[in-house]
Short mmCIF file of C-alpha atoms in Angstrom, two decimals:
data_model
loop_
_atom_site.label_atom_id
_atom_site.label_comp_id
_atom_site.label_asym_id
_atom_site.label_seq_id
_atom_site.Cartn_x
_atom_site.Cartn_y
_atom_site.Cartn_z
CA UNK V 13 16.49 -11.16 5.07
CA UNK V 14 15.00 -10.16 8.55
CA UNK V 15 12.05 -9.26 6.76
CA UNK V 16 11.41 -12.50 4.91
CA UNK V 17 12.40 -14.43 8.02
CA UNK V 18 9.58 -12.13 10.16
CA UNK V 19 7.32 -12.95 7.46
CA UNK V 20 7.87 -16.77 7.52
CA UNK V 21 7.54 -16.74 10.97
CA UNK V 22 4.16 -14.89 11.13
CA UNK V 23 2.54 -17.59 8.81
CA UNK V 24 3.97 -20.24 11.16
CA UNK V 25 2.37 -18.79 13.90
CA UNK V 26 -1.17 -17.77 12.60
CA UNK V 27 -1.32 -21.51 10.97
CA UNK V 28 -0.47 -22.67 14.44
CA UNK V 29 -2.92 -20.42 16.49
CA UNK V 30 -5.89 -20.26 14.16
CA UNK V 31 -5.79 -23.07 11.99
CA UNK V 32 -3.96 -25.85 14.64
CA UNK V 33 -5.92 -28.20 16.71
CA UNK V 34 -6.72 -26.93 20.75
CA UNK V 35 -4.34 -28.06 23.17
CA UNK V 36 -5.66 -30.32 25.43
CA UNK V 37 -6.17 -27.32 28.09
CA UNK V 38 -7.76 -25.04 25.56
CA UNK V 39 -9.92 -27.99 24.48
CA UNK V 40 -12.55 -27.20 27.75
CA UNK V 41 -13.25 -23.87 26.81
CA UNK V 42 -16.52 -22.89 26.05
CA UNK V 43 -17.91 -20.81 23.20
CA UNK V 44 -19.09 -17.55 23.70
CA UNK V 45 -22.46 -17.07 24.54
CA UNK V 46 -25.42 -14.80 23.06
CA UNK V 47 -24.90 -12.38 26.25
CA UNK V 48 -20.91 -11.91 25.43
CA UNK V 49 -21.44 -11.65 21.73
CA UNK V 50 -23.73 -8.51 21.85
CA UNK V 51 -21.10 -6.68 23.92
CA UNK V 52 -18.54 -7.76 22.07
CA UNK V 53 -20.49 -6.40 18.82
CA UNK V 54 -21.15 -3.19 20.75
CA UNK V 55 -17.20 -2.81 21.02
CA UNK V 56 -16.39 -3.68 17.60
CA UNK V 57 -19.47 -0.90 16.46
CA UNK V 58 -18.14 1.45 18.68
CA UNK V 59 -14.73 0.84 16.74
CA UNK V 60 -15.34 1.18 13.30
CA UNK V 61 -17.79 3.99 13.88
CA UNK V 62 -14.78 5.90 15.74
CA UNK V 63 -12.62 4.65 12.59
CA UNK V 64 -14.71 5.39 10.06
CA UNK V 65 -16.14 8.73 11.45
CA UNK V 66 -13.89 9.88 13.83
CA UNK V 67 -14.90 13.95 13.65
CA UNK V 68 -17.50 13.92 16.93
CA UNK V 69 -14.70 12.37 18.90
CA UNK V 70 -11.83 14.87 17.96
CA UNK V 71 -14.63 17.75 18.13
CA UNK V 72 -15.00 16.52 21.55
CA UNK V 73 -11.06 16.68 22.82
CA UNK V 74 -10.42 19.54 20.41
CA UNK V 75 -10.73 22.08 23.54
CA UNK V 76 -8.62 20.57 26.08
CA UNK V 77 -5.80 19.52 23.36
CA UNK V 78 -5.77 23.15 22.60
CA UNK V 79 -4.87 24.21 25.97
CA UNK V 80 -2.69 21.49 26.66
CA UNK V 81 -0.32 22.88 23.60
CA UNK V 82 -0.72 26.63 24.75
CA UNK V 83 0.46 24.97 27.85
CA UNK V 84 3.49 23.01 26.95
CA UNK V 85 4.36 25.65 24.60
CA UNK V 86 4.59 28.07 27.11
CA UNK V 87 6.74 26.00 29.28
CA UNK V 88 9.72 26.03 25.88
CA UNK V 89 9.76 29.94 25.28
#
């Protein structure tokens, strides 16, 4: 039942927020602009490539998550 009820809820709210018209406070907003799109495209890039292909990143931290288990398990012998 909770799950359903969750569910129902959710739609409610993503009609409401996506799909609603802009209160009148949120109706003076402005669009984004060219400059804040780009960086907003590097982010999501930067995202999905890190999703996608995440092996330089973990290659990266591989060293220092190492130690940092010899260390903790060190600490619980």
């Amino acid at each position: 039942v909770g799950v359903v009820l969750a569910a129902l809820y959710l739609l409610w709210a993503y009609q409401r927020v996506f799909h609603g018209e802009p209160d009148e406070a949120n109706s003076s907003f402005k669009e984004i602009n060219a400059k804040e799109g780009m960086l907003m495209a590097v982010f999501v890039a930067v995202i999905l490539v890190t999703g996608i292909y995440p092996k330089p990143m973990l290659e990266r931290i591989e060293p220092s998550v190492n130690s940092f288990i010899e260390h903790v398990e060190g600490q619980t012998k």
